[in-house]
Structures are given as structure tokens and as C-alpha cells.
Short mmCIF file of C-alpha atoms in Angstrom, two decimals:
data_model
loop_
_atom_site.label_atom_id
_atom_site.label_comp_id
_atom_site.label_asym_id
_atom_site.label_seq_id
_atom_site.Cartn_x
_atom_site.Cartn_y
_atom_site.Cartn_z
CA MET A 73 0.06 0.06 -0.18
CA ASN A 74 1.02 3.58 -0.49
CA LEU A 75 0.19 6.72 1.53
CA SER A 76 -0.62 10.17 0.47
CA PHE A 77 -0.67 13.31 2.80
CA ALA A 78 -2.67 16.34 2.02
CA GLY A 79 -1.30 19.81 2.11
CA CYS A 80 -2.72 21.83 5.07
CA GLY A 81 -0.29 24.45 6.28
CA PHE A 82 -0.20 24.67 10.07
CA LEU A 83 -2.85 21.83 10.17
CA GLY A 84 0.13 19.40 9.51
CA ILE A 85 0.24 18.68 13.21
CA TYR A 86 -2.47 16.14 12.20
CA HIS A 87 -0.28 14.27 10.09
CA VAL A 88 2.21 14.01 13.03
CA GLY A 89 -0.47 12.08 15.06
CA VAL A 90 -1.04 9.79 12.00
CA ALA A 91 2.64 9.19 11.68
CA VAL A 92 3.05 8.16 15.20
CA CYS A 93 0.04 5.54 14.88
CA PHE A 94 1.47 4.26 11.79
CA LYS A 95 4.92 3.90 13.23
CA LYS A 96 3.55 1.97 16.22
CA TYR A 97 0.91 -0.04 14.85
CA ALA A 98 1.33 -0.53 11.09
CA PRO A 99 5.08 0.09 10.23
CA HIS A 100 4.55 -2.05 7.17
CA LEU A 101 2.71 0.78 5.64
CA LEU A 102 5.68 2.97 5.58
CA LEU A 103 7.57 0.77 3.34
CA GLY A 104 5.84 1.73 0.19
CA LYS A 105 5.59 4.94 -1.57
CA ILE A 106 4.30 8.11 -0.01
CA SER A 107 3.24 11.20 -1.74
CA GLY A 108 2.21 14.63 -0.54
CA ALA A 109 1.90 18.37 -1.37
CA SER A 110 3.07 21.17 0.65
CA PHE A 111 3.37 20.21 4.37
CA GLY A 112 2.26 16.84 3.35
CA ALA A 113 5.43 16.35 1.24
CA LEU A 114 7.55 17.46 4.16
CA SER A 115 5.64 14.85 6.46
CA ALA A 116 6.07 12.25 3.95
CA CYS A 117 9.94 12.95 3.70
CA CYS A 118 10.37 12.92 7.54
CA LEU A 119 8.62 9.44 7.66
CA LEU A 120 10.69 7.98 5.03
CA CYS A 121 13.87 9.26 6.81
CA ASP A 122 12.35 7.73 9.95
CA LEU A 123 13.13 11.05 11.98
CA PRO A 124 12.36 11.09 15.63
CA ILE A 125 8.70 12.22 16.15
CA GLY A 126 9.61 13.98 19.30
CA GLU A 127 12.15 16.33 17.60
CA ILE A 128 9.78 16.96 14.78
CA THR A 129 6.98 17.97 16.99
CA SER A 130 9.26 20.18 19.15
CA ASP A 131 10.55 22.19 16.00
CA LEU A 132 6.92 22.32 14.54
CA LEU A 133 5.69 24.13 17.81
CA ARG A 134 8.73 26.33 17.77
CA VAL A 135 7.69 27.45 14.08
CA VAL A 136 4.22 28.07 15.49
CA GLY A 137 5.56 30.12 18.32
CA GLU A 138 7.58 32.19 15.98
CA ALA A 139 4.60 32.63 13.57
CA ARG A 140 2.35 33.94 16.47
CA ALA A 141 4.83 36.20 17.86
CA GLY A 142 4.95 38.75 15.05
CA SER A 143 2.77 42.00 14.90
CA LEU A 144 0.84 40.57 12.03
CA GLY A 145 1.29 36.86 12.97
CA PRO A 146 2.56 34.71 10.22
CA PHE A 147 2.26 37.63 7.81
CA SER A 148 4.80 39.78 9.78
CA PRO A 149 7.75 40.87 7.58
CA SER A 150 10.22 39.39 10.14
CA PHE A 151 8.67 36.02 9.76
CA ASN A 152 9.74 34.03 6.59
CA ILE A 153 8.27 30.56 6.30
CA GLN A 154 10.63 29.50 3.66
CA ASN A 155 13.79 30.37 5.66
CA VAL A 156 12.49 28.57 8.66
CA LEU A 157 11.53 25.42 6.63
CA PHE A 158 15.06 25.49 5.00
CA GLU A 159 16.75 25.74 8.43
CA GLY A 160 14.80 22.97 9.81
CA MET A 161 15.40 20.60 6.93
CA GLN A 162 19.14 21.35 6.94
CA ARG A 163 19.20 20.76 10.72
CA TYR A 164 17.23 17.24 10.85
CA LEU A 165 17.43 15.64 7.28
CA PRO A 166 20.45 13.29 6.65
CA HIS A 167 23.15 13.96 4.32
CA ASP A 168 22.10 11.17 1.92
CA VAL A 169 18.29 11.89 2.25
CA HIS A 170 18.18 12.00 -1.59
CA LYS A 171 19.18 8.61 -1.72
CA ILE A 172 16.75 7.47 0.82
CA VAL A 173 13.80 9.00 -0.68
CA SER A 174 14.45 8.80 -4.42
CA GLY A 175 11.73 6.63 -6.06
CA LYS A 176 9.85 6.37 -2.92
CA LEU A 177 8.80 10.14 -1.94
CA HIS A 178 6.37 11.89 -4.63
CA ILE A 179 6.10 15.48 -4.32
CA SER A 180 3.12 17.36 -5.96
CA LEU A 181 4.26 20.89 -7.51
CA THR A 182 2.36 23.41 -9.55
CA ARG A 183 4.20 25.06 -12.41
CA VAL A 184 3.85 28.80 -12.27
CA TYR A 185 3.56 29.72 -16.02
CA ASP A 186 0.61 27.33 -16.84
CA GLY A 187 -0.79 25.82 -13.56
CA LYS A 188 0.01 22.38 -14.49
CA ASN A 189 0.61 19.75 -11.79
CA ILE A 190 4.00 18.08 -11.71
CA ILE A 191 4.99 15.04 -9.56
CA VAL A 192 8.57 14.52 -8.97
CA SER A 193 10.18 11.32 -7.36
CA GLU A 194 13.81 11.49 -8.33
CA PHE A 195 16.40 13.66 -6.61
CA PRO A 196 19.92 13.47 -7.80
CA THR A 197 21.43 15.57 -4.88
CA ARG A 198 20.26 16.76 -1.63
CA GLU A 199 19.82 20.31 -2.83
CA ASP A 200 17.48 19.15 -5.46
CA LEU A 201 15.35 17.47 -2.60
CA LEU A 202 15.36 20.76 -0.50
CA GLN A 203 14.22 22.73 -3.57
CA ALA A 204 11.39 20.50 -4.39
CA VAL A 205 10.11 20.48 -0.99
CA LEU A 206 10.44 24.31 -0.57
CA ALA A 207 8.72 24.85 -3.95
CA SER A 208 5.76 22.56 -2.89
CA CYS A 209 5.41 24.61 0.28
CA PHE A 210 5.45 28.02 -1.47
CA VAL A 211 2.16 29.93 -0.96
CA PRO A 212 2.32 33.36 -3.14
CA VAL A 213 2.21 36.51 -0.85
CA PHE A 214 2.41 34.44 2.44
CA SER A 215 5.75 32.75 1.50
CA GLY A 216 7.14 35.62 -0.61
CA MET A 217 6.56 37.32 -3.88
CA LEU A 218 9.04 35.23 -6.22
CA PRO A 219 8.54 31.33 -6.27
CA PRO A 220 11.52 29.29 -6.14
CA ARG A 221 13.09 27.56 -8.97
CA PHE A 222 13.42 23.68 -9.41
CA HIS A 223 15.57 22.55 -12.24
CA GLY A 224 15.41 26.17 -13.57
CA ILE A 225 11.63 26.28 -13.79
CA ARG A 226 9.64 28.27 -11.18
CA TYR A 227 7.07 26.16 -9.08
CA MET A 228 4.72 26.84 -6.30
CA ASP A 229 2.39 25.00 -3.75
CA GLY A 230 1.40 21.64 -5.24
CA GLY A 231 -1.93 22.06 -3.20
CA PHE A 232 -3.33 24.50 -5.96
CA SER A 233 -3.15 21.78 -8.62
CA ASP A 234 -3.18 18.57 -6.73
CA ASN A 235 -3.40 18.61 -3.00
CA LEU A 236 -3.82 14.95 -2.43
CA PRO A 237 -1.76 12.97 -5.21
CA VAL A 238 -3.08 9.38 -5.58
CA LEU A 239 -0.36 7.06 -6.93
CA ASP A 240 -2.71 4.22 -7.55
CA GLU A 241 -5.86 2.50 -6.29
CA ASN A 242 -4.16 1.04 -3.14
CA THR A 243 -3.28 4.55 -2.00
CA ILE A 244 -4.23 5.57 1.65
CA THR A 245 -5.35 9.24 1.58
CA VAL A 246 -4.74 11.33 4.76
CA SER A 247 -6.45 14.66 5.15
CA PRO A 248 -7.13 16.98 8.21
CA PHE A 249 -10.52 18.01 6.66
CA CYS A 250 -13.69 16.06 7.13
CA GLY A 251 -14.56 14.48 3.77
CA GLU A 252 -14.10 11.27 2.00
CA SER A 253 -10.42 10.57 2.52
CA ASP A 254 -9.38 7.32 4.09
CA ILE A 255 -8.08 8.91 7.23
CA CYS A 256 -9.76 12.38 8.14
CA PRO A 257 -11.86 13.70 10.92
CA ARG A 258 -15.48 12.56 11.25
CA ASP A 259 -17.28 15.57 12.49
CA LEU A 260 -20.89 14.99 13.97
CA SER A 261 -22.84 16.95 11.33
CA SER A 262 -25.59 16.15 8.98
CA GLN A 263 -23.91 17.84 6.07
CA LEU A 264 -24.41 16.10 2.83
CA PHE A 265 -22.65 18.41 0.37
CA HIS A 266 -19.04 17.86 -0.49
CA ILE A 267 -16.68 19.78 -2.82
CA ASN A 268 -13.52 18.46 -4.51
CA LEU A 269 -10.85 21.08 -4.05
CA ALA A 270 -7.60 20.22 -5.86
CA ASN A 271 -8.40 16.47 -5.67
CA THR A 272 -9.14 16.78 -1.87
CA SER A 273 -12.78 15.76 -0.70
CA ILE A 274 -13.98 18.51 1.77
CA GLU A 275 -17.31 18.55 3.54
CA LEU A 276 -19.21 21.94 3.71
CA SER A 277 -19.38 22.23 7.44
CA LYS A 278 -18.58 24.95 10.17
CA GLN A 279 -15.85 22.74 11.49
CA ASN A 280 -14.07 22.63 8.19
CA MET A 281 -14.51 26.42 7.88
CA ASN A 282 -12.61 26.75 11.17
CA ARG A 283 -9.91 24.36 9.90
CA PHE A 284 -9.46 26.54 6.69
CA ALA A 285 -8.86 29.60 8.74
CA ARG A 286 -5.99 27.79 10.72
CA ILE A 287 -3.97 26.73 7.55
CA LEU A 288 -2.13 29.96 7.53
CA PHE A 289 -2.89 31.18 11.06
CA PRO A 290 -1.84 28.63 13.53
CA PRO A 291 -3.95 28.22 16.74
CA LYS A 292 -2.78 27.85 20.20
CA PRO A 293 -0.71 24.81 21.63
CA GLU A 294 -3.98 23.42 23.20
CA VAL A 295 -5.69 23.17 19.94
CA LEU A 296 -2.72 21.81 18.19
CA SER A 297 -2.45 19.19 20.80
CA ASN A 298 -6.06 18.22 20.13
CA MET A 299 -5.60 18.05 16.47
CA CYS A 300 -2.40 15.66 16.80
CA LYS A 301 -4.44 13.50 19.15
CA GLN A 302 -7.21 13.39 16.62
CA GLY A 303 -4.90 12.33 13.70
CA PHE A 304 -3.88 9.49 16.09
CA ASP A 305 -7.28 8.32 16.89
CA ASP A 306 -8.39 8.64 13.25
CA ALA A 307 -5.56 6.66 11.99
CA LEU A 308 -6.07 4.03 14.60
CA ARG A 309 -9.71 3.74 13.85
CA PHE A 310 -8.88 3.23 10.19
CA LEU A 311 -6.38 0.44 10.95
CA GLN A 312 -8.81 -1.18 13.19
CA ARG A 313 -11.68 -1.06 10.57
CA ASN A 314 -9.40 -2.55 8.03
CA ASN A 315 -7.80 -5.28 10.17
CA LEU A 316 -4.17 -3.82 9.59
CA ILE A 317 -3.16 -4.07 13.31
CA SER A 318 -1.10 -7.47 13.57
CA CYS A 319 1.52 -8.71 15.65
CA THR A 320 5.18 -8.90 14.22
CA ARG A 321 4.95 -12.60 13.38
CA CYS A 322 1.61 -12.28 11.35
CA LEU A 323 3.01 -9.00 9.54
CA ALA A 324 5.94 -11.05 8.50
CA VAL A 325 3.80 -13.94 7.12
CA GLN A 326 1.33 -11.49 5.44
CA SER A 327 4.06 -9.29 3.75
CA THR A 328 6.85 -10.08 1.37
CA PHE A 329 9.58 -8.41 3.61
CA GLN A 330 11.30 -9.35 6.71
CA LEU A 331 10.78 -6.94 9.58
CA GLN A 332 13.72 -6.13 11.97
CA ASP A 333 12.09 -7.55 14.88
CA MET A 334 12.09 -11.03 13.53
CA LEU A 335 15.63 -12.36 14.56
CA ASP A 336 15.06 -16.03 13.52
CA ASP A 337 14.40 -17.63 10.21
CA THR A 338 11.62 -19.66 11.25
CA THR A 339 8.71 -19.76 9.01
CA TYR A 340 5.08 -19.28 10.36
CA GLU A 341 1.63 -20.04 9.22
CA TYR A 342 -0.83 -17.29 9.13
CA ASP A 343 -3.30 -17.69 11.83
CA PRO A 344 -6.49 -15.53 11.71
CA ASP A 345 -7.27 -16.23 15.44
CA CYS A 346 -3.73 -15.28 16.41
CA GLU A 347 -3.97 -14.37 20.33
CA GLU A 348 -1.11 -11.92 19.99
CA CYS A 349 -2.91 -10.01 17.29
CA LYS A 350 -6.20 -9.98 19.44
CA THR A 351 -4.17 -8.72 22.43
CA HIS A 352 -2.43 -6.03 20.23
CA ARG A 353 -5.84 -4.83 18.94
CA GLN A 354 -7.29 -4.63 22.43
CA ASP A 355 -4.37 -2.54 23.59
CA ALA A 356 -4.88 -0.36 20.75
CA LEU A 357 -8.57 0.52 21.61
CA VAL A 358 -7.43 2.42 24.78
CA ASP A 359 -4.17 3.70 23.53
CA ASP A 360 -3.06 7.27 23.28
CA LEU A 361 -0.29 9.47 21.91
CA PRO A 362 3.01 8.36 23.43
CA ASP A 363 4.15 10.26 26.74
CA THR A 364 7.01 11.85 25.02
CA VAL A 365 4.86 13.60 22.56
CA MET A 366 2.24 14.53 25.06
CA THR A 367 5.06 16.02 27.42
CA ILE A 368 6.19 18.09 24.51
CA PHE A 369 2.85 19.64 24.04
CA GLN A 370 2.28 19.98 27.86
CA ASN A 371 5.46 21.95 28.01
CA ALA A 372 4.53 24.19 25.09
CA ILE A 373 1.16 24.93 26.70
CA ASP A 374 2.61 25.74 30.00
CA THR A 375 5.26 28.12 28.39
CA ALA A 376 2.31 29.90 26.38
CA ASN A 377 0.04 30.25 29.44
CA HIS A 378 2.25 30.70 32.61
CA GLY A 379 4.06 33.88 33.48
CA LEU A 380 3.01 37.50 34.11
CA VAL A 381 3.78 38.61 30.53
CA ASN A 382 1.52 35.91 29.09
CA TRP A 383 -1.23 36.87 31.63
CA VAL A 384 -1.08 40.43 30.72
CA MET A 385 -1.17 39.64 27.16
CA ARG A 386 -4.26 37.72 27.41
CA GLN A 387 -6.33 40.55 29.08
CA ARG A 388 -8.79 42.17 26.53
CA GLY A 389 -7.71 45.72 27.07
CA VAL A 390 -4.09 44.67 26.14
CA ARG A 391 -5.30 43.06 23.08
CA TYR A 392 -7.13 46.31 21.95
CA LEU A 393 -4.10 48.38 22.79
CA THR A 394 -2.00 45.77 20.65
CA PHE A 395 -4.47 46.25 17.74
CA LEU A 396 -4.43 50.07 18.00
CA ALA A 397 -0.63 50.13 17.91
CA LEU A 398 -0.28 48.22 14.74
CA PRO A 399 0.24 51.43 12.49
CA TYR A 400 3.40 51.79 14.79
CA THR A 401 4.64 48.21 15.33
CA VAL A 402 4.35 47.26 11.75
CA PRO A 403 7.07 49.83 10.40
CA ILE A 404 9.27 48.77 13.17
CA ASP A 405 8.76 45.08 12.10
CA ILE A 406 9.54 46.06 8.61
CA MET A 407 12.83 47.73 9.64
CA TYR A 408 13.81 44.98 11.61
CA ALA A 409 13.18 42.46 8.71
CA THR A 410 15.03 44.69 6.35
CA PHE A 411 17.97 45.04 8.60
CA THR A 412 18.16 41.38 9.37
CA LYS A 413 18.02 40.55 5.64
CA PHE A 414 20.87 43.06 4.94
CA VAL A 415 22.96 41.39 7.70
CA THR A 416 22.27 38.01 6.32
CA CYS A 417 23.10 38.85 2.72
CA THR A 418 26.19 40.89 3.80
CA PRO A 419 28.82 38.04 3.13
CA LYS A 420 27.24 37.35 -0.22
CA MET A 421 27.00 41.26 -0.92
CA SER A 422 30.74 41.75 0.17
CA LYS A 423 31.93 39.12 -2.41
CA SER A 424 29.74 40.84 -5.09
CA LEU A 425 30.98 44.33 -4.18
CA TRP A 426 34.57 43.31 -4.11
CA LYS A 427 34.10 41.54 -7.76
CA LEU A 428 32.27 44.85 -8.91
CA SER A 429 35.00 46.92 -7.58
CA LEU A 430 37.80 45.09 -9.07
CA ASN A 431 35.92 45.23 -12.31
CA LEU A 432 35.41 48.93 -12.04
CA ILE A 433 39.18 49.34 -11.32
CA GLN A 434 40.15 47.36 -14.32
CA GLN A 435 37.74 49.43 -16.63
CA LEU A 436 39.21 52.68 -15.16
CA HIS A 437 42.78 51.51 -15.71
CA CYS A 438 41.96 50.71 -19.28
CA PHE A 439 40.29 54.00 -19.74
CA VAL A 440 43.20 56.00 -18.33
CA TYR A 441 45.79 54.20 -20.79
CA THR A 442 43.40 54.62 -23.70
CA SER A 443 42.96 58.50 -22.75
CA HIS A 444 46.70 58.88 -22.32
CA ASP A 445 47.27 57.29 -25.86
CA ARG A 446 44.58 59.54 -27.46
CA SER A 447 45.88 62.57 -25.63
CA GLY A 448 49.52 61.88 -27.29
CA ASP A 449 47.90 61.72 -30.64
CA ALA A 450 45.86 64.75 -30.22
CA ALA A 451 48.98 66.61 -28.99
CA ARG A 452 50.81 65.63 -32.28
CA ILE A 453 47.81 66.59 -34.53
CA TYR A 454 47.58 69.94 -32.66
CA TYR A 455 51.37 70.59 -33.09
CA LYS A 456 51.22 69.78 -36.76
CA LEU A 457 48.23 72.02 -37.32
CA THR A 458 49.80 74.79 -35.40
CA GLY A 459 53.14 74.43 -37.46
CA GLU A 460 51.30 74.53 -40.74
CA THR A 461 49.27 77.48 -39.75
CA LYS A 462 52.42 79.30 -38.80
CA LYS A 463 54.04 78.46 -41.97
CA GLU A 464 51.10 79.64 -44.03
CA ALA A 465 51.16 82.92 -42.07
CA HIS A 466 54.80 83.63 -42.73
CA GLU A 467 54.36 82.72 -46.54
CA GLY A 468 51.60 85.22 -46.57
CA TYR A 469 53.54 87.93 -44.91
CA GLN A 470 56.54 87.34 -47.49
CA LEU A 471 54.06 87.75 -50.26
CA GLU A 472 52.76 91.09 -48.82
CA ARG A 473 56.29 92.47 -48.73
#
């Protein structure tokens, strides 16, 4: 089976919960191909690289904190989501990540000049992979004004053309929006109307409207914790409904690959009434997110709520003052962002200025020597003309006498 993760912006914390469930109860589903758009592509890449879920959760909460800290939230000039994603990938992805995910990771991109969807799955170098993920996460205006290039062509968020790429009929689709995806929230509503937005089924409901508002505007850590838990529960419900939770021995028999937990070469016969499988499924019924992930969320919640400054900022009067002060805080934020960008680009600018200065000196040197040669020629011509004029004047004087 293959997996497909929908693009969803800051709702990607839902994918973290799904990933935790798959790694614990259905690791065999992570051995196939995984596709995605936007944050879904980033989630798929982290799953294929088997990155620690705890570190990814902590980094995602850090990004959310930076996005909420600006004067205009994630639209603040000082917050650059592309730089944040690039720094995170540089920090966590292994050096041979392009070799690990090539042929397995399928990234959905939208070509800028014609809006056509492109699926890329081969990455010759690590830089190619990073550029592809950044291009798939680029939302115009929110991420910047100029889309990034991939192999010389500009691309933007794959969610504009194919937000949930399906590789074949055996693809399990994952979406944080209530709809007809295999793994998605099941809201208690009587809505019968669905829309298909960029290959993603979305139910027209109040809950989905709230989720849409949080794509680019990250909610509080409490809400993110609930979304992650919902992703875990929805994935667990899907696995139970399709009888995909099995013990290690039965997984080795049902699949064609040998899991690492199997240390002996003994062959087993598939037993539909395996007692170990039944115990595993019973444990899953009452299971929850791992303590490591819950601890990370709890620390983020405590950090956001505790302290005198946080208490003052939660008061209604302070919120009004913050809103009224936007005409003054936004220019300061712009100046800070401009200064930070200038400092960041100084090493590159210094090299360019040095080359430009060297080129200017060479041009000036050539101009001086050329002017010197031309001045010598001009002097000779002047002396020659002056001598001829004097000679003509002397001959005229002799004729008059």
C-alpha cells in the first residue's frame, strides 16, 4: 500500500499524529511509496527518513511560536516561512536523504506559468530535494513574492493543482479536513454536500471552515495538541476497521519483507485467530499518544500560559491596545526584517561588491591608458596643425612684402 498526505499548512500537526500511529501499529505501511503536497510532502519525507517524532513535534511547535509572535502573525515581515523550513530541513534531514527517498517520495508541484501539476520522485542531490520541498510549500504572498526554482523552472504549492496525489488504487489518503479521505476527521454533522478542491474531498461544514482559517494562522498549543491526538485516533480507527493491526509474526507472514523484529528464520503459518494479534488490537483500543509527544505539548502549553507577561497579554484591554498600535509596530517590524535580511546577505554582498570594485578598477585602468594614448595623438595633431598655420602665415607675410 501507498500513502498520500494532503497539504494543509499549520494543520500538518494532524499528520504527526497519523505518523505516530503508523510507526507504532502499522510500520509495514511505511515501506511503500508516500506522496504529498506542501506540508504533506514534508511529512512524507520525514517519515521515509524515520526521523524522531519528538524532535519534529518540538520543531513544529517552535515554528508556530515564531509565527504567532509577530505583529501581524505569520504575515509579519520578520517571519519568513521559507527560511524557517529550509533551516529545519538542513538541521534534521540526513546528508544522504536524496538517496533514501528517491523513487519512494512523490512531491506534488504546481508549475507557475501554466498551472500544470508536476509529480517529482527522483532527486539526484540533496539540494534538489530541498528545492522541491520548498517549492511545494510556497504559497504566493504568504511565503514571498517570487516562487523558487526547481531545475530552472519556477514552481509553487502543489496544493493549487493536486493537493492529495493518488499514486494508484491502493493509496491510503490522509487529510485533516472532514470528507471522503481514508483517514480524516469524522465530524458529528448532517452535512451532505462535499466539494472536491484540488483532488481533496472536503465537507461543507462549520468545522471545516474553522480548519481552513487555521491553515495559515496557527492556533494555540492546546488546539494543536487536540489536532495531533485526533490524527492519532483517526488513523487508529482506520487500521482497526481494515484489520491492519497485527503482531510482528503475522506481519512477517502476510508481507513479502522481513521486519527487523524477526531475529530467527523460522517460517510461520498465518493464523486469523492469533491471540497475540487480538491482544495487540485490544491494547490499541485504549491507547493514546506516546508520553514523549504529550510531554512536548504540555511543555508548550505551560510556556504559553504561565508567567506574568503571558497573563497580561491575554487581557482584553491589552489586546485592544496591541491592535491600535499596529500602525506603529508594523513599520518597526519592517525595519527589523530589512536590517536582518541585510545582515544575512552581507557575506554574499561583500563578495559581489569586491568583484564589482575590481571590475570597475580594471575598466578605469583601461580608460586611463586609452585616454593617455589618445591625448598623445591629439597633441601631435595639434602641433602639426599649429606648425602648418604658422608656415602659411609666414608665407602670406612674405608675399605682402
